[in-house]
PDB file of C-alpha atoms in Angstrom:
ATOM      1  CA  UNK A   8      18.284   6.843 -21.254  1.00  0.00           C
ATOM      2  CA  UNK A   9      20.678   3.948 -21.262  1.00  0.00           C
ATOM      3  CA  UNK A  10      20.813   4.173 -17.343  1.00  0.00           C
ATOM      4  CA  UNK A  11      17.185   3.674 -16.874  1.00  0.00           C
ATOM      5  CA  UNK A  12      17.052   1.114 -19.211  1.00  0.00           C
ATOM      6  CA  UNK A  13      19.536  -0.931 -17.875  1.00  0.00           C
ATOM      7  CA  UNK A  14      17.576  -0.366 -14.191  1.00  0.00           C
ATOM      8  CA  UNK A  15      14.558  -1.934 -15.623  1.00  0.00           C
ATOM      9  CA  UNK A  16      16.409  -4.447 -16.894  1.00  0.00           C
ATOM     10  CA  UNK A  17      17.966  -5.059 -13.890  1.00  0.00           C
ATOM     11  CA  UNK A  18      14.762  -5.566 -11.947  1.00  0.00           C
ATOM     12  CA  UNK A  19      12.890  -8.857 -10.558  1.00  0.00           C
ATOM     13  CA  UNK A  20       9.847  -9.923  -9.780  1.00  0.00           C
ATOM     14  CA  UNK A  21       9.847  -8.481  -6.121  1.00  0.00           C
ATOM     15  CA  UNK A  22      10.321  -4.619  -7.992  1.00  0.00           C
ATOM     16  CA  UNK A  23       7.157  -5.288 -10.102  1.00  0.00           C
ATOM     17  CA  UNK A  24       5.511  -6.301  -7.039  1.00  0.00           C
ATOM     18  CA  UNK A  25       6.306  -3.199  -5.180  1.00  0.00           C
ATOM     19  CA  UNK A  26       5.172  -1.064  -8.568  1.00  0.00           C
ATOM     20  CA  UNK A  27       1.486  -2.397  -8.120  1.00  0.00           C
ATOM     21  CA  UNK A  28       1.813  -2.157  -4.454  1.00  0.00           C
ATOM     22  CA  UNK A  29       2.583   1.648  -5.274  1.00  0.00           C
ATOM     23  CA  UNK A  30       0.008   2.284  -7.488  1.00  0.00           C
ATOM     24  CA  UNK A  31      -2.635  -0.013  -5.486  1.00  0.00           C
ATOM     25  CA  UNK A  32      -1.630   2.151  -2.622  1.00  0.00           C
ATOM     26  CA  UNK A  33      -2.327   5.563  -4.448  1.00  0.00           C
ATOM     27  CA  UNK A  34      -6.081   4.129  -5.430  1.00  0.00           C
ATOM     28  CA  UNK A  35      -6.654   3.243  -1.890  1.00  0.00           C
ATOM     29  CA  UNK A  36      -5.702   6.651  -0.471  1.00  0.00           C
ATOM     30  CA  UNK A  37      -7.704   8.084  -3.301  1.00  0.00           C
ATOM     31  CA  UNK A  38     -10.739   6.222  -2.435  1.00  0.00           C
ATOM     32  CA  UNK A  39     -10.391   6.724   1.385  1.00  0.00           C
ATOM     33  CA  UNK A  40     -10.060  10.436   0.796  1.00  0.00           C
ATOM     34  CA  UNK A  41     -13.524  10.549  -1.061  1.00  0.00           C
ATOM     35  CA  UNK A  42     -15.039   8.356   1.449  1.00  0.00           C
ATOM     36  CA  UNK A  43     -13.194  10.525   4.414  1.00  0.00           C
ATOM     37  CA  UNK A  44     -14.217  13.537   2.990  1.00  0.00           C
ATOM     38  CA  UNK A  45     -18.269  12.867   2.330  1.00  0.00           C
ATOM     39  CA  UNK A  46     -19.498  13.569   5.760  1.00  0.00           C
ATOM     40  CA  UNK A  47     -17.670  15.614   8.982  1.00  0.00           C
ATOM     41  CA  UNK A  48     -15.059  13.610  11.371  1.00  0.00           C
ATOM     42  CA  UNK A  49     -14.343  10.743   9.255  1.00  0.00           C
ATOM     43  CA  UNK A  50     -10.818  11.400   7.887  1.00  0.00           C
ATOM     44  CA  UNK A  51      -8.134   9.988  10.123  1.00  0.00           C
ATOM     45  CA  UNK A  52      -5.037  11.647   9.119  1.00  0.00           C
ATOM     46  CA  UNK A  53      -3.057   8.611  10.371  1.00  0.00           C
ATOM     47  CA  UNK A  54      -4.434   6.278   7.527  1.00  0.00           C
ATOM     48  CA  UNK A  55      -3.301   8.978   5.287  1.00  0.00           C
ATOM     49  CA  UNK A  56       0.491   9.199   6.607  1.00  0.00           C
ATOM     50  CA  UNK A  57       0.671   5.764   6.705  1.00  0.00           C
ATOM     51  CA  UNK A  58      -0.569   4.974   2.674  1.00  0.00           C
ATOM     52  CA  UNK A  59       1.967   8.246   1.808  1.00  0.00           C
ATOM     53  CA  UNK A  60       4.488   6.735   3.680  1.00  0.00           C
ATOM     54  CA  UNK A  61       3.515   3.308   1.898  1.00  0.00           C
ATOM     55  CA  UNK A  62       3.602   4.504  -1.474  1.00  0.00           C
ATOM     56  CA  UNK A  63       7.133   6.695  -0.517  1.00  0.00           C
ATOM     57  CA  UNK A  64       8.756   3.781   0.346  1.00  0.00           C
ATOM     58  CA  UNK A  65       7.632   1.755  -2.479  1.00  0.00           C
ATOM     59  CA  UNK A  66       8.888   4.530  -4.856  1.00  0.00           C
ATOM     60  CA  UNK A  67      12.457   4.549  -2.742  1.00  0.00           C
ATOM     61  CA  UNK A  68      13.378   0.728  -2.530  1.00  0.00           C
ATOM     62  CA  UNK A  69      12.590   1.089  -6.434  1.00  0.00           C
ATOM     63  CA  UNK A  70      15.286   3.140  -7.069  1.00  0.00           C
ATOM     64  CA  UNK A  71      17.661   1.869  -3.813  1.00  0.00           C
ATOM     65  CA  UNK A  72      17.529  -1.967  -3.322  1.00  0.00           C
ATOM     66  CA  UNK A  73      17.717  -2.768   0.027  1.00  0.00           C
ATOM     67  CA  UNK A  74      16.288  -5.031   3.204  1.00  0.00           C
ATOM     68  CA  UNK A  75      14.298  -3.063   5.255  1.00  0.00           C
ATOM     69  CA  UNK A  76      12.169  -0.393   2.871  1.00  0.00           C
ATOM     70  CA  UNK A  77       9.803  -3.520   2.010  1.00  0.00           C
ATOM     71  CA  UNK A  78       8.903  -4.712   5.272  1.00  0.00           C
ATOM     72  CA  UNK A  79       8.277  -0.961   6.277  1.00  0.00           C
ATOM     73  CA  UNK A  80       6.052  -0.511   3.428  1.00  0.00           C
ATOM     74  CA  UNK A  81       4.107  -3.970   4.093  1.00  0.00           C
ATOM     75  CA  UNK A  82       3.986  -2.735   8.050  1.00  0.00           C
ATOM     76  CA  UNK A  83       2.826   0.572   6.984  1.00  0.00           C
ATOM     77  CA  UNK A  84       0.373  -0.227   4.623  1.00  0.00           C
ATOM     78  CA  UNK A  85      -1.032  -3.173   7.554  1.00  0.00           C
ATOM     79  CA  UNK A  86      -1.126  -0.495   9.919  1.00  0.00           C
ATOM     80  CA  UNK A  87      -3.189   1.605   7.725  1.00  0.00           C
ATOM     81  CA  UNK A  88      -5.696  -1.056   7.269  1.00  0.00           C
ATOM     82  CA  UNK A  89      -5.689  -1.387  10.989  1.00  0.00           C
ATOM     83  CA  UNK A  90      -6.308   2.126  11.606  1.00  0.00           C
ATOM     84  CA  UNK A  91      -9.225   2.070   9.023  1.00  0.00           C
ATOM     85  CA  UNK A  92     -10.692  -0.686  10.857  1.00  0.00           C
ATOM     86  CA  UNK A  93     -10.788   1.100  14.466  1.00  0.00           C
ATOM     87  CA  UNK A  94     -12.129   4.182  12.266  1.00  0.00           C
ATOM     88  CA  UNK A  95     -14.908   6.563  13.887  1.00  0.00           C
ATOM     89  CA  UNK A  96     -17.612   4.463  15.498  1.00  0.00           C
ATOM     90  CA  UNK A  97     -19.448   6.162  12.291  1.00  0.00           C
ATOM     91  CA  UNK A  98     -17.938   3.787   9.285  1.00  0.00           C
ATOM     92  CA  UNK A  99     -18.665   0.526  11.980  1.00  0.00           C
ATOM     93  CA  UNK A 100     -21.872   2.031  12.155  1.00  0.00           C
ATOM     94  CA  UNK A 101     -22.628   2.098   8.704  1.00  0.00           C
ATOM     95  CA  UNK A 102     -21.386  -1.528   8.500  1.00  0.00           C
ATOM     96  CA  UNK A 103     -24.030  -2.252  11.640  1.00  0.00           C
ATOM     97  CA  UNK A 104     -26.562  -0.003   9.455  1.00  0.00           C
ATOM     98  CA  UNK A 105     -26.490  -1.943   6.015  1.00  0.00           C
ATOM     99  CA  UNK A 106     -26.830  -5.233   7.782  1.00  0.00           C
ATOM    100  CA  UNK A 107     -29.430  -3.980  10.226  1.00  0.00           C
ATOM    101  CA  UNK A 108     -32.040  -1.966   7.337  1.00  0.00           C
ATOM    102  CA  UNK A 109     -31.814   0.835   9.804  1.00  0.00           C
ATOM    103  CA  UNK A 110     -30.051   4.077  10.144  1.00  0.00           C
ATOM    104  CA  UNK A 111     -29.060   4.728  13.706  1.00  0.00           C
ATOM    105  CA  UNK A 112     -25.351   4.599  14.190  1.00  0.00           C
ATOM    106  CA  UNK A 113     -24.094   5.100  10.751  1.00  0.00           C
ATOM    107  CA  UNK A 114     -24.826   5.755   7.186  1.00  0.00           C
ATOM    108  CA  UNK A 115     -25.979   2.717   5.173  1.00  0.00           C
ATOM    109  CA  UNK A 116     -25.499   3.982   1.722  1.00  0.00           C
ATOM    110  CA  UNK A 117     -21.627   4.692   2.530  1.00  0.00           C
ATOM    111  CA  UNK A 118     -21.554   0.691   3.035  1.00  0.00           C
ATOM    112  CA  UNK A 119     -20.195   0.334  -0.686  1.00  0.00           C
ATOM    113  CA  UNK A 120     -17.257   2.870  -0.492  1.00  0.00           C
ATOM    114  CA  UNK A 121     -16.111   1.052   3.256  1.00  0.00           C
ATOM    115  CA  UNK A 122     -15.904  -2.463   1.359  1.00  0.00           C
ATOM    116  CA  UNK A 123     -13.737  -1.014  -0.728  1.00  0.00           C
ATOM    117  CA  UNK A 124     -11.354   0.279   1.056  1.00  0.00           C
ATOM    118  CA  UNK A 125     -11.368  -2.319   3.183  1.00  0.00           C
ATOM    119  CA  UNK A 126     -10.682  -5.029  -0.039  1.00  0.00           C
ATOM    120  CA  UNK A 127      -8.261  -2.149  -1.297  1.00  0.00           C
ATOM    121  CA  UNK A 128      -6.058  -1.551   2.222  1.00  0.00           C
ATOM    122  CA  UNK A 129      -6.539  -5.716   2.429  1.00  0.00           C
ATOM    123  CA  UNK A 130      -4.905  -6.629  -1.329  1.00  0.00           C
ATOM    124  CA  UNK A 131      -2.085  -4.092  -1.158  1.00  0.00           C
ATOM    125  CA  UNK A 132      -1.196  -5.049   2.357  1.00  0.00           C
ATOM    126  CA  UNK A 133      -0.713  -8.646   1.487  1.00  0.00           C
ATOM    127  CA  UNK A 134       0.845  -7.997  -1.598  1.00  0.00           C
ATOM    128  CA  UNK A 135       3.201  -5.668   0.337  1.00  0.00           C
ATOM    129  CA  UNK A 136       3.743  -8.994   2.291  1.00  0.00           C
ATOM    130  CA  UNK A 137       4.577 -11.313  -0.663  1.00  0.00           C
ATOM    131  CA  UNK A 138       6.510  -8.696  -2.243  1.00  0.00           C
ATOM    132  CA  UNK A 139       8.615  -9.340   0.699  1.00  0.00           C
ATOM    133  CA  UNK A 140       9.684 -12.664  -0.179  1.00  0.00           C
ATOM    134  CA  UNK A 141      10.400 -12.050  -4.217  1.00  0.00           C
ATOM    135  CA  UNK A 142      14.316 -10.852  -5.452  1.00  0.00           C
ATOM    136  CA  UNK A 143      13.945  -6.846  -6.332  1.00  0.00           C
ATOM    137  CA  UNK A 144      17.309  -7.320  -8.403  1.00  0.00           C
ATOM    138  CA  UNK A 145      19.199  -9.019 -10.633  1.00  0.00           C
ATOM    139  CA  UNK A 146      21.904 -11.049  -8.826  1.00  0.00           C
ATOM    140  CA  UNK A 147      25.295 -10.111 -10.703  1.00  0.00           C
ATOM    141  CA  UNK A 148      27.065 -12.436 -13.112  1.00  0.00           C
ATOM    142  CA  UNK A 149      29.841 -14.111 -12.040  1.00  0.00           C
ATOM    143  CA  UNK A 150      31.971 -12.892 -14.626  1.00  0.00           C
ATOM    144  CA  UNK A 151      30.430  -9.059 -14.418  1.00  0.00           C
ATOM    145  CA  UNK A 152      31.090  -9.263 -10.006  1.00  0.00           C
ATOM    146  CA  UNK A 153      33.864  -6.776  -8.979  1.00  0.00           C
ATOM    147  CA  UNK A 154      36.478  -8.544  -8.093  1.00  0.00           C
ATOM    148  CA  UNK A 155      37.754  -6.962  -5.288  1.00  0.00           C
ATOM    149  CA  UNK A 156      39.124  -9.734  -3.562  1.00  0.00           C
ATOM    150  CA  UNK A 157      41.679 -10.676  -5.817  1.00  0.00           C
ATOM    151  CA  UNK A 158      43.416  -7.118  -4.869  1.00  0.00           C
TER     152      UNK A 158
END
């Protein structure tokens, strides 16, 4: 109990970052999968490995500070957005529909649902990005440093 206390303690601004990037990042697969799964050939399993691996890299570098989990979580959660965006023709469609009053390439009602992934993939990829840029520890004191030069 102590343990995990003391790693909370221990954490900065840049860990509390990378906790809402987590948890934005399980809402946005959750809300792609119910948009994915409402009509046939919409789910692109890549946008789903890339928010898992998102959301698995968040939970690591919470645990194990270090350099390089962050920028793969801000790269994989911009390439999920990315592969959202060049989705089936169908959710561009929709987009085309809504604006258009007409349904010929797309659904219009699923307009709704596609903003907000979009917004959601959007918000937790740039705060992937800032998150970047934020401590994720607690620099040591000076007195509490191992001192392993002076061996």
């Amino acid at each position: 109990m102590m343990d995990m206390l003391s790693l909370i303690r221990s954490k900065r601004a840049g860990a509390y970052i990378g906790i809402g990037v987590f948890v934005m990042t399980i809402v946005s697969l959750v809300v792609y999968l119910v948009y994915a799964t409402s009509l046939e050939g919409l789910i692109m399993p890549w946008v789903i490995v890339l928010l898992l691996l998102t959301a698995a890299a968040e939970a690591v570098q919470f645990f194990f500070d270090n350099n390089y989990t962050p920028i793969a979580a801000a790269g994989c959660s911009m390439a999920a957005l990315g592969c959202f965006a060049a989705a089936p023709p169908a959710t561009i469609g929709s987009i085309v529909d809504h604006f258009q009053n007409i349904v010929m390439f797309g659904n219009p009602e699923k307009f709704g649902i596609i903003i907000a992934v979009i917004v959601l993939l959007l918000v937790t990829s740039v705060a992937a990005i800032v998150g970047c840029f934020f401590p994720r520890v607690a620099a040591p004191a000076p007195g509490k440093a191992e001192n392993s030069e002076a061996e």
